[in-house]
């Protein structure tokens, strides 16, 4: 479904974020990327949805080379990839429902969207996805009045609204407490299993990786240091990825 | 190359300081105080002489005694010692400072004799007494023109909003950085806005009074132009300070650039924009009063008329009403801005 081949990224200020990264993702996978902050996890996700332009290498999505596409073509590809963020990135003063409807902007005419005229089907669809993430009863509340976990679930509903075949999650639980983290991860697992949406997820905690990930890629200083099953990451691998002094912490 | 350029800059500063000091020494200290000349005249030969003398002195100081040169100390940190007063260049600077101070006192024609003359003090007493006993007979006329001032300021503010709103998006660095065409319009707009902002509303009022005739309309136009320029700047600074995360999130849904702005940028700036706009109206009321002095209508024009006829009791009332309006607008605008936060 997604092939990343020899992708490198050097920023304009000379920082090398990614060095020659290659991997394949099959449809329906729950793929996890781990590594320290600054290891290039976020840059990798942003190269995939082309928020940033890879310096070299190719990215193939559903058989189409998307490394250099621009304009409307790029927007069409982006609409097929949902994305959720560490800081949720909802519109604070808008209602929950309207935030979810943002996911349908790509097929809503510009003028209608500006006047807030979303189609009946879209509004129904938005309610349906809010129900999936268990937030239907608060659809008219303002997004800035929600808790962190609720915000991330709204963000998931917004991503689902795009009808994506791939979901990119950039440290979705990094600013949440442990129990909320599990709740959000369970929703991601649910949409992965029930709706068959492929997920690429950046994570910090190894315990979450073992519980939810099917395959894992570890980055260190922009390079791949490990690729395989999460269960096979033992103490030695852990030290290789996180450094000699690191200690593993459990998150329950 | 770079070091030579810095050296040149330092030398240039030293050179300018010494031309200035030589001119003052010759014209003010020598001609005025020593010879007692009544009227100082300008001539080019003197300027050239001072320039040559300045060049020689600054070159000598700069290259022979580097720690006396102020220009060099400005660009080379290592020449500065811990204690400022123990460095020789400090006394060099002090010399220029004292000469400048003497000249400014001379140019301002400071005179303690005038300030404390009995005639002068009587005049001051007369005008303060008149201001303290305002003539309430013209209260209707005064309130009418005060209201006029507020309306002029209101219209100028309202009419500037759509222009400033539209232009601010094109003069925000974070929105134009990826499009070469808009980067050009960005620089042009910034230049244009800085130019029109640096022309005071008073000057704009003079320009428009020639264009559309003296009166409230020219005053309104003057405030309008100045408001567009300053609101554009305030608005665009707000746009530059937005959270880029939301913009990225909207872009990631595959939205059109216009939708990205409408859903990613606009919700973040609406409240600060409203706050800036109300503040601007407050400023415009104050400026409208000043513009009235050159015929821009409203209470300022009235003040000019009574002042011209030396009717100080009437002026007293106008001063009180102006102070009241300014205080009231300030109070109201801060209340409103607080409540929409």
Coordinates of C-alpha atoms in Angstrom, one line a residue:
Chain A
X1 CA 0.0 0.0 0.0
X2 CA 2.8 2.4 0.9
X3 CA 6.4 2.0 -0.1
X4 CA 9.1 4.3 1.2
X5 CA 12.3 3.9 -0.7
X6 CA 15.7 5.5 0.2
X7 CA 14.1 8.6 1.5
X8 CA 16.4 11.3 2.9
X9 CA 15.6 14.7 4.3
X10 CA 18.0 17.5 4.9
X11 CA 16.4 20.8 6.1
X12 CA 17.4 24.2 4.7
X13 CA 19.3 24.9 7.8
X14 CA 21.5 21.9 7.3
X15 CA 19.9 19.6 9.9
X16 CA 19.8 16.0 8.6
X17 CA 16.4 14.5 9.7
X18 CA 16.3 11.3 7.7
X19 CA 19.0 9.2 6.1
X20 CA 18.1 6.6 3.5
X21 CA 14.9 5.2 5.0
X22 CA 13.2 2.3 3.3
X23 CA 10.2 0.2 4.3
X24 CA 6.9 -1.3 3.0
X25 CA 3.5 -1.1 4.6
X26 CA 0.8 -3.6 3.8
X27 CA -2.9 -2.8 3.8
X28 CA -4.5 -3.1 7.2
X29 CA -1.3 -3.0 9.2
X30 CA -0.8 -1.2 12.5
X31 CA 2.8 0.0 12.0
X32 CA 4.7 1.7 14.7
X33 CA 7.7 4.1 14.5
X34 CA 9.7 4.6 17.7
X35 CA 12.8 6.5 18.6
X36 CA 14.0 9.4 20.8
X37 CA 12.7 12.9 20.2
X38 CA 14.7 14.3 17.3
X39 CA 15.2 10.9 15.8
X40 CA 13.2 11.9 12.7
X41 CA 9.8 10.2 13.5
X42 CA 7.8 13.3 12.8
X43 CA 9.8 14.3 9.7
X44 CA 9.1 10.8 8.4
X45 CA 5.3 11.1 8.8
X46 CA 5.4 14.6 7.3
X47 CA 7.3 13.3 4.3
X48 CA 4.6 10.7 3.7
X49 CA 1.8 13.2 3.5
X50 CA 4.2 15.7 1.9
X51 CA 3.9 18.4 4.5
X52 CA 7.6 18.5 3.9
X53 CA 9.4 17.6 0.7
X54 CA 11.9 14.7 0.9
X55 CA 15.4 15.6 -0.4
X56 CA 15.8 12.3 -2.2
X57 CA 14.1 8.9 -2.5
X58 CA 10.6 8.0 -3.6
X59 CA 7.3 7.4 -1.8
X60 CA 4.7 5.3 -3.5
X61 CA 1.1 5.3 -2.3
X62 CA -1.4 2.8 -3.8
X63 CA 0.9 2.2 -6.7
X64 CA 1.3 5.9 -7.5
X65 CA 4.6 7.8 -7.1
X66 CA 3.6 10.8 -4.9
X67 CA 7.1 12.1 -4.2
X68 CA 6.8 15.2 -6.5
X69 CA 3.0 15.7 -7.0
X70 CA 1.7 19.2 -6.4
X71 CA -1.6 21.2 -6.2
X72 CA -4.9 19.4 -6.7
X73 CA -3.2 16.0 -7.1
X74 CA -1.5 16.4 -3.8
X75 CA -4.7 17.5 -2.1
X76 CA -6.5 14.4 -3.4
X77 CA -3.7 12.2 -2.0
X78 CA -3.7 14.0 1.3
X79 CA -7.5 13.6 1.6
X80 CA -6.9 9.8 1.6
X81 CA -4.4 10.1 4.5
X82 CA -5.9 11.2 7.8
X83 CA -3.5 12.7 10.4
X84 CA -3.7 13.2 14.1
X85 CA -1.2 15.1 16.2
X86 CA 0.3 15.3 19.7
X87 CA -1.4 18.6 20.4
X88 CA -4.7 17.6 18.7
X89 CA -4.8 20.8 16.6
X90 CA -8.6 21.4 16.7
X91 CA -10.2 24.7 16.1
X92 CA -10.6 25.9 19.7
X93 CA -13.7 28.1 19.3
X94 CA -15.6 25.7 17.0
X95 CA -18.1 23.1 18.1
X96 CA -17.0 19.4 18.2
X97 CA -19.3 18.6 15.2
X98 CA -17.9 21.5 13.1
X99 CA -14.4 20.3 13.9
X100 CA -15.2 16.9 12.6
X101 CA -16.7 18.4 9.5
X102 CA -13.3 19.9 8.7
X103 CA -12.4 16.4 7.5
X104 CA -14.9 16.8 4.6
X105 CA -13.4 20.1 3.3
X106 CA -11.6 18.4 0.5
X107 CA -14.9 17.5 -1.3
X108 CA -16.9 20.6 -0.1
X109 CA -17.1 23.6 -2.5
X110 CA -14.9 26.4 -1.2
X111 CA -17.8 28.9 -0.9
X112 CA -20.2 26.5 0.8
X113 CA -17.5 25.6 3.3
X114 CA -16.8 29.3 4.1
X115 CA -20.5 29.8 4.8
X116 CA -20.6 26.6 6.9
X117 CA -23.0 24.8 4.5
X118 CA -22.0 21.2 4.7
X119 CA -24.1 18.5 3.0
X120 CA -26.6 16.5 4.9
X121 CA -24.8 13.3 4.2
X122 CA -21.6 14.8 5.6
X123 CA -23.3 15.9 8.8
X124 CA -24.8 12.5 9.2
X125 CA -21.4 10.9 8.6
X126 CA -19.8 13.2 11.2
X127 CA -22.3 12.1 13.8
X128 CA -21.7 8.5 12.9
X129 CA -17.9 8.9 13.5
X130 CA -18.5 10.8 16.7
X131 CA -20.6 7.9 17.8
X132 CA -17.7 5.5 17.0
X133 CA -15.3 7.6 19.2
X134 CA -18.1 7.8 21.9
X135 CA -18.6 11.6 21.8
X136 CA -22.0 12.0 20.1
X137 CA -23.6 13.5 23.1
X138 CA -21.2 16.5 23.2
X139 CA -21.3 17.4 19.5
X140 CA -22.3 21.0 20.2
X141 CA -19.7 21.7 22.9
X142 CA -16.8 23.9 22.0
X143 CA -13.6 22.1 21.3
X144 CA -11.6 24.1 23.8
X145 CA -13.8 23.0 26.7
X146 CA -12.9 19.3 26.2
X147 CA -10.3 17.2 28.1
X148 CA -7.1 16.0 26.3
X149 CA -8.4 12.5 25.7
X150 CA -11.7 13.8 24.3
X151 CA -9.8 16.3 22.0
X152 CA -7.8 13.4 20.5
X153 CA -10.9 11.4 19.9
X154 CA -12.5 14.4 18.1
X155 CA -9.3 14.5 16.0
X156 CA -9.7 10.8 15.2
X157 CA -13.3 11.4 14.1
X158 CA -12.1 14.3 11.9
X159 CA -9.5 12.1 10.3
X160 CA -12.1 9.3 9.8
X161 CA -14.3 11.9 8.1
X162 CA -11.9 12.0 5.3
X163 CA -12.6 8.3 4.6
X164 CA -8.9 7.6 4.7
X165 CA -7.2 4.4 3.7
X166 CA -4.1 5.4 5.8
X167 CA -4.0 7.1 9.2
X168 CA -0.8 8.9 10.3
X169 CA -0.6 9.4 14.0
X170 CA 2.2 11.7 15.3
X171 CA 2.7 10.8 19.0
X172 CA -1.1 10.8 19.6
X173 CA -0.8 10.0 23.3
X174 CA 2.4 11.9 24.2
X175 CA 0.5 14.7 26.0
X176 CA -2.1 12.4 27.7
X177 CA -2.0 10.6 31.1
X178 CA -1.5 6.8 31.1
X179 CA -5.2 5.7 31.3
X180 CA -6.3 8.2 28.7
X181 CA -3.4 7.0 26.5
X182 CA -4.7 3.5 26.6
X183 CA -8.3 4.7 25.8
X184 CA -7.1 6.6 22.7
X185 CA -4.9 3.7 21.6
X186 CA -7.8 1.4 21.9
X187 CA -9.9 3.6 19.6
X188 CA -7.0 3.5 17.1
X189 CA -6.9 -0.3 17.4
X190 CA -10.6 -0.4 16.9
X191 CA -10.7 1.6 13.7
X192 CA -7.7 -0.4 12.5
X193 CA -9.5 -3.7 13.0
X194 CA -13.1 -2.7 12.4
X195 CA -12.7 -0.3 9.5
X196 CA -9.6 -1.8 8.1
X197 CA -7.7 1.5 8.1
X198 CA -3.9 1.2 7.9
X199 CA -2.2 3.0 10.7
X200 CA 1.3 4.5 11.0
X201 CA 1.8 5.6 14.6
X202 CA 4.8 7.4 16.2
X203 CA 5.2 6.3 19.9
X204 CA 7.4 6.9 22.8
X205 CA 6.6 4.1 25.2
X206 CA 7.8 0.5 24.4
X207 CA 5.0 -1.0 26.5
X208 CA 2.4 0.7 24.2
X209 CA 4.3 -0.5 21.2
X210 CA 4.2 -4.1 22.4
X211 CA 0.6 -4.0 23.1
X212 CA -0.7 -2.3 20.0
X213 CA 1.9 -2.5 17.3
X214 CA 2.0 -5.3 14.7
X215 CA 5.3 -4.2 13.2
X216 CA 7.9 -1.7 14.4
X217 CA 10.5 0.5 12.9
X218 CA 13.1 2.2 15.2
X219 CA 14.9 5.4 14.2
X220 CA 18.0 6.8 15.7
X221 CA 19.5 10.1 14.4
X222 CA 17.5 9.7 11.2
X223 CA 18.6 6.1 10.5
X224 CA 16.7 2.8 10.7
X225 CA 18.3 0.8 13.6
X226 CA 15.6 -1.9 13.9
X227 CA 12.7 -3.2 11.8
X228 CA 10.6 -6.2 12.9
X229 CA 8.2 -7.5 15.4
X230 CA 7.6 -5.5 18.6
X231 CA 7.9 -8.7 20.7
X232 CA 11.5 -9.2 19.5
X233 CA 12.7 -6.0 21.0
X234 CA 14.8 -7.2 24.0
X235 CA 17.0 -5.4 26.4
X236 CA 19.9 -5.2 23.9
X237 CA 17.8 -3.7 21.2
X238 CA 16.3 -1.3 23.6
X239 CA 19.7 0.0 24.6
X240 CA 20.7 0.4 21.0
X241 CA 17.6 2.5 20.2
X242 CA 17.4 4.6 23.3
X243 CA 21.1 4.7 24.4
X244 CA 23.1 2.8 27.1
X245 CA 21.7 4.8 30.1
X246 CA 18.0 4.4 29.2
X247 CA 15.7 2.5 31.5
X248 CA 12.4 1.1 30.3
X249 CA 9.3 2.5 31.9
X250 CA 6.0 0.8 32.0
X251 CA 2.8 2.6 31.2
X252 CA -0.3 1.0 32.6
Chain B
X1 CA 36.5 41.5 3.9
X2 CA 33.9 41.5 6.6
X3 CA 36.4 42.8 9.2
X4 CA 37.4 45.7 6.9
X5 CA 33.7 46.6 6.5
X6 CA 33.3 46.8 10.2
X7 CA 36.4 48.8 10.6
X8 CA 35.0 51.2 7.9
X9 CA 31.7 51.5 9.8
X10 CA 33.6 52.3 13.0
X11 CA 35.7 55.0 11.3
X12 CA 32.6 56.5 9.7
X13 CA 30.9 56.9 13.1
X14 CA 34.0 58.5 14.5
X15 CA 34.2 60.8 11.5
X16 CA 30.5 61.9 11.8
X17 CA 31.0 62.7 15.5
X18 CA 34.0 64.9 14.8
X19 CA 32.4 66.8 11.9
X20 CA 29.5 67.6 14.2
X21 CA 31.8 68.6 17.0
X22 CA 33.9 70.8 14.8
X23 CA 30.9 72.6 13.4
X24 CA 29.6 73.2 16.9
X25 CA 33.0 74.4 18.1
X26 CA 33.2 76.9 15.2
X27 CA 29.6 78.1 15.0
X28 CA 28.2 78.0 18.5
X29 CA 31.2 78.1 20.9
X30 CA 33.5 80.4 18.8
X31 CA 31.1 82.7 16.9
X32 CA 28.2 82.8 19.3
X33 CA 29.8 82.7 22.8
X34 CA 33.3 84.1 22.1
X35 CA 32.7 86.6 19.3
X36 CA 29.1 87.2 20.3
X37 CA 27.7 87.2 16.8
X38 CA 24.0 87.8 16.7
X39 CA 23.0 85.9 13.6
X40 CA 24.8 82.8 12.6
X41 CA 25.1 82.2 8.8
X42 CA 25.8 79.1 6.9
X43 CA 28.6 78.7 4.3
X44 CA 29.9 75.7 2.5
X45 CA 33.6 76.5 3.0
X46 CA 33.2 76.1 6.7
X47 CA 31.5 72.8 6.3
X48 CA 34.3 71.5 4.1
X49 CA 36.9 72.8 6.5
X50 CA 35.1 71.0 9.4
X51 CA 34.9 67.8 7.3
X52 CA 38.6 67.8 6.6
X53 CA 39.5 68.5 10.2
X54 CA 37.0 65.8 11.3
X55 CA 38.5 63.3 9.0
X56 CA 42.1 64.0 10.2
X57 CA 41.2 63.8 13.8
X58 CA 39.1 60.7 13.5
X59 CA 41.8 58.9 11.4
X60 CA 44.4 59.8 14.0
X61 CA 42.3 58.6 16.9
X62 CA 41.1 55.5 15.1
X63 CA 44.5 54.2 14.1
X64 CA 47.0 55.7 16.6
X65 CA 45.0 55.5 19.8
X66 CA 42.4 52.8 19.2
X67 CA 41.0 52.8 22.8
X68 CA 40.1 56.5 22.6
X69 CA 38.0 56.0 19.5
X70 CA 34.3 55.7 20.2
X71 CA 33.5 54.3 16.8
X72 CA 36.0 51.5 17.3
X73 CA 34.7 50.7 20.8
X74 CA 31.2 50.5 19.3
X75 CA 32.1 47.6 17.0
X76 CA 34.9 45.9 18.9
X77 CA 33.7 44.5 22.2
X78 CA 37.2 43.5 23.3
X79 CA 38.3 47.1 23.5
X80 CA 35.8 47.9 26.2
X81 CA 36.9 47.5 29.8
X82 CA 34.7 46.4 32.6
X83 CA 34.4 49.8 34.2
X84 CA 33.0 52.3 31.8
X85 CA 34.5 55.4 33.3
X86 CA 38.0 53.9 33.2
X87 CA 38.0 53.6 29.4
X88 CA 39.4 56.5 27.4
X89 CA 36.7 56.4 24.8
X90 CA 34.1 57.3 27.5
X91 CA 35.7 60.7 27.9
X92 CA 35.7 61.1 24.1
X93 CA 31.9 60.4 24.1
X94 CA 31.4 62.7 27.1
X95 CA 33.1 65.5 25.1
X96 CA 30.6 65.1 22.2
X97 CA 27.7 64.8 24.5
X98 CA 28.4 68.0 26.3
X99 CA 28.9 69.9 23.1
X100 CA 25.6 68.6 21.8
X101 CA 23.8 69.6 25.1
X102 CA 25.2 73.1 24.8
X103 CA 24.0 73.4 21.2
X104 CA 20.5 72.1 22.0
X105 CA 20.1 74.6 24.8
X106 CA 21.2 77.4 22.4
X107 CA 18.8 76.2 19.6
X108 CA 15.8 75.9 22.0
X109 CA 16.4 79.5 23.1
X110 CA 16.1 78.4 26.7
X111 CA 15.6 81.5 28.9
X112 CA 14.9 81.3 32.7
X113 CA 14.4 85.1 32.6
X114 CA 11.4 84.7 30.3
X115 CA 10.1 81.8 32.4
X116 CA 10.0 83.7 35.7
X117 CA 9.3 87.2 34.4
X118 CA 6.5 88.9 36.3
X119 CA 4.6 89.7 33.1
X120 CA 4.8 86.1 32.1
X121 CA 3.6 84.8 35.4
X122 CA 0.6 87.1 35.3
X123 CA -0.2 85.8 31.8
X124 CA 0.0 82.2 33.1
X125 CA -2.3 83.1 36.0
X126 CA -4.8 84.7 33.7
X127 CA -5.0 81.7 31.3
X128 CA -5.1 79.1 34.1
X129 CA -7.9 81.0 35.8
X130 CA -9.9 81.2 32.6
X131 CA -9.4 77.5 31.9
X132 CA -10.6 76.7 35.4
X133 CA -13.7 78.8 35.0
X134 CA -15.1 77.5 31.7
X135 CA -17.9 79.1 29.9
X136 CA -20.8 76.6 29.9
X137 CA -22.8 78.9 27.5
X138 CA -21.3 77.1 24.5
X139 CA -22.0 73.6 25.9
X140 CA -24.5 72.6 23.1
X141 CA -22.1 73.6 20.4
X142 CA -19.3 71.8 22.1
X143 CA -21.1 68.5 22.6
X144 CA -22.3 68.6 19.0
X145 CA -18.8 68.9 17.7
X146 CA -17.5 66.3 20.2
X147 CA -20.1 63.8 18.8
X148 CA -19.0 64.8 15.3
X149 CA -15.4 63.9 16.2
X150 CA -16.5 60.4 17.5
X151 CA -18.5 59.7 14.3
X152 CA -15.6 60.8 12.1
X153 CA -13.3 58.5 14.0
X154 CA -15.9 55.7 13.8
X155 CA -16.3 55.9 10.0
X156 CA -12.6 56.0 9.4
X157 CA -12.1 52.9 11.6
X158 CA -15.0 50.9 10.0
X159 CA -13.9 51.7 6.4
X160 CA -10.3 50.7 7.2
X161 CA -11.3 47.2 8.5
X162 CA -12.0 45.4 5.1
X163 CA -8.9 46.9 3.5
X164 CA -6.6 46.1 6.4
X165 CA -8.1 42.6 6.8
X166 CA -7.5 41.8 3.1
X167 CA -4.0 43.3 3.0
X168 CA -2.8 41.7 6.2
X169 CA -2.9 38.2 4.7
X170 CA -0.5 39.3 2.0
X171 CA 1.8 41.0 4.5
X172 CA 2.2 38.1 6.8
X173 CA 5.6 36.3 6.4
X174 CA 4.4 32.9 7.4
X175 CA 1.6 32.8 4.8
X176 CA 3.7 34.1 1.8
X177 CA 7.0 32.2 2.4
X178 CA 6.2 29.3 0.0
X179 CA 5.0 31.4 -2.9
X180 CA 7.6 33.5 -4.8
X181 CA 5.0 35.8 -6.3
X182 CA 3.4 36.7 -3.0
X183 CA 6.9 37.2 -1.5
X184 CA 7.2 40.1 -4.0
X185 CA 3.8 41.6 -3.1
X186 CA 4.7 41.1 0.6
X187 CA 7.8 43.3 0.3
X188 CA 6.0 45.9 -1.8
X189 CA 3.0 46.0 0.7
X190 CA 5.3 46.3 3.7
X191 CA 7.1 49.2 2.1
X192 CA 3.9 51.0 1.2
X193 CA 2.4 50.5 4.6
X194 CA 5.5 51.6 6.4
X195 CA 5.6 54.7 4.2
X196 CA 1.9 55.7 4.8
X197 CA 2.3 55.0 8.5
X198 CA 5.3 57.2 8.8
X199 CA 3.3 60.1 7.4
X200 CA 1.5 61.5 10.3
X201 CA -2.4 61.8 10.1
X202 CA -1.9 65.6 10.4
X203 CA 0.0 65.6 7.1
X204 CA -2.5 63.3 5.5
X205 CA -5.2 65.8 6.6
X206 CA -3.4 68.6 4.9
X207 CA -3.1 66.5 1.7
X208 CA -6.7 65.5 1.7
X209 CA -7.9 69.1 2.5
X210 CA -6.3 70.1 -0.8
X211 CA -7.9 67.1 -2.5
X212 CA -11.5 67.2 -1.2
X213 CA -11.6 70.6 0.6
X214 CA -11.2 71.5 4.3
X215 CA -13.7 69.9 6.6
X216 CA -14.7 66.6 8.3
X217 CA -14.4 64.6 5.1
X218 CA -10.7 65.3 4.7
X219 CA -10.2 64.5 8.4
X220 CA -12.0 61.2 8.0
X221 CA -9.9 60.3 4.9
X222 CA -6.7 61.1 6.7
X223 CA -7.6 58.9 9.6
X224 CA -8.7 56.2 7.2
X225 CA -5.4 56.0 5.3
X226 CA -3.4 55.9 8.6
X227 CA -5.7 53.3 10.1
X228 CA -5.4 51.0 7.1
X229 CA -1.6 51.1 7.4
X230 CA -1.4 50.6 11.2
X231 CA -4.2 48.0 11.3
X232 CA -2.6 46.0 8.5
X233 CA 0.6 45.9 10.5
X234 CA -1.1 44.9 13.8
X235 CA -3.3 42.3 12.0
X236 CA -0.4 40.8 10.1
X237 CA 1.7 40.5 13.3
X238 CA -1.1 38.6 14.8
X239 CA -1.3 36.3 11.8
X240 CA 2.5 35.7 12.1
X241 CA 2.0 34.6 15.7
X242 CA -0.7 32.0 15.1
X243 CA -0.3 28.3 16.1
X244 CA 1.0 26.6 12.9
X245 CA -0.2 23.2 14.1
X246 CA -3.8 24.0 13.3
X247 CA -2.8 25.2 9.8
X248 CA -0.9 21.9 9.3
X249 CA -3.9 19.9 10.5
X250 CA -6.3 21.6 8.1
X251 CA -3.8 21.3 5.2
X252 CA -3.4 17.5 6.0
X253 CA -7.1 17.0 5.3
X254 CA -6.6 17.9 1.7
X255 CA -8.3 21.3 2.0
X256 CA -7.9 24.1 -0.5
X257 CA -5.5 26.9 0.4
X258 CA -8.5 29.3 0.8
X259 CA -10.1 26.8 3.2
X260 CA -6.8 26.4 5.0
X261 CA -6.9 30.2 5.7
X262 CA -10.6 30.3 6.6
X263 CA -10.5 27.3 9.0
X264 CA -6.8 27.3 10.1
X265 CA -5.9 31.0 10.4
X266 CA -9.2 33.1 10.7
X267 CA -10.6 31.4 13.9
X268 CA -7.3 32.2 15.6
X269 CA -7.2 35.9 14.7
X270 CA -10.9 37.0 15.0
X271 CA -10.8 38.0 18.6
X272 CA -7.4 39.8 18.6
X273 CA -8.5 41.6 15.4
X274 CA -11.7 42.9 17.2
X275 CA -9.6 44.0 20.1
X276 CA -7.1 45.9 17.9
X277 CA -9.9 47.5 15.9
X278 CA -11.7 48.9 19.0
X279 CA -8.3 50.1 20.3
X280 CA -7.8 51.8 16.9
X281 CA -11.2 53.6 17.2
X282 CA -10.1 54.9 20.5
X283 CA -6.8 56.2 19.0
X284 CA -8.7 57.7 16.0
X285 CA -11.0 59.7 18.4
X286 CA -7.8 61.2 19.9
X287 CA -6.3 61.8 16.5
X288 CA -9.5 63.3 15.1
X289 CA -9.2 66.0 17.8
X290 CA -5.7 66.9 16.6
X291 CA -6.7 66.8 13.0
X292 CA -9.5 69.2 13.7
X293 CA -6.8 71.8 14.4
X294 CA -6.0 71.9 10.7
X295 CA -9.6 72.0 9.7
X296 CA -10.5 68.3 9.8
X297 CA -13.8 69.1 11.5
X298 CA -15.2 68.2 15.0
X299 CA -14.1 69.6 18.3
X300 CA -10.5 70.3 17.2
X301 CA -11.7 72.8 14.7
X302 CA -13.9 74.5 17.3
X303 CA -10.9 74.6 19.7
X304 CA -8.8 76.3 17.0
X305 CA -11.5 79.0 16.4
X306 CA -11.9 80.0 20.1
X307 CA -8.1 79.9 20.6
X308 CA -7.6 82.2 17.7
X309 CA -10.0 84.7 19.2
X310 CA -8.3 84.3 22.6
X311 CA -11.6 83.3 24.2
X312 CA -10.0 81.4 27.1
X313 CA -13.1 80.6 29.1
X314 CA -14.6 78.8 26.0
X315 CA -11.3 77.1 25.4
X316 CA -11.4 75.9 29.0
X317 CA -14.7 74.1 28.4
X318 CA -13.4 72.5 25.2
X319 CA -10.3 71.2 27.0
X320 CA -12.5 69.7 29.7
X321 CA -14.8 68.0 27.2
X322 CA -11.8 66.7 25.2
X323 CA -10.3 65.2 28.3
X324 CA -13.6 63.6 29.2
X325 CA -14.0 62.0 25.8
X326 CA -10.5 60.6 25.7
X327 CA -10.9 59.2 29.2
X328 CA -14.3 57.7 28.4
X329 CA -13.2 56.1 25.1
X330 CA -10.1 54.7 26.9
X331 CA -12.3 53.3 29.6
X332 CA -14.9 51.8 27.3
X333 CA -12.4 50.3 24.9
X334 CA -10.5 48.6 27.6
X335 CA -13.7 47.2 29.1
X336 CA -14.9 45.9 25.7
X337 CA -11.5 44.4 24.9
X338 CA -11.4 42.7 28.3
X339 CA -14.9 41.1 27.8
X340 CA -14.2 39.6 24.4
X341 CA -10.9 38.0 25.4

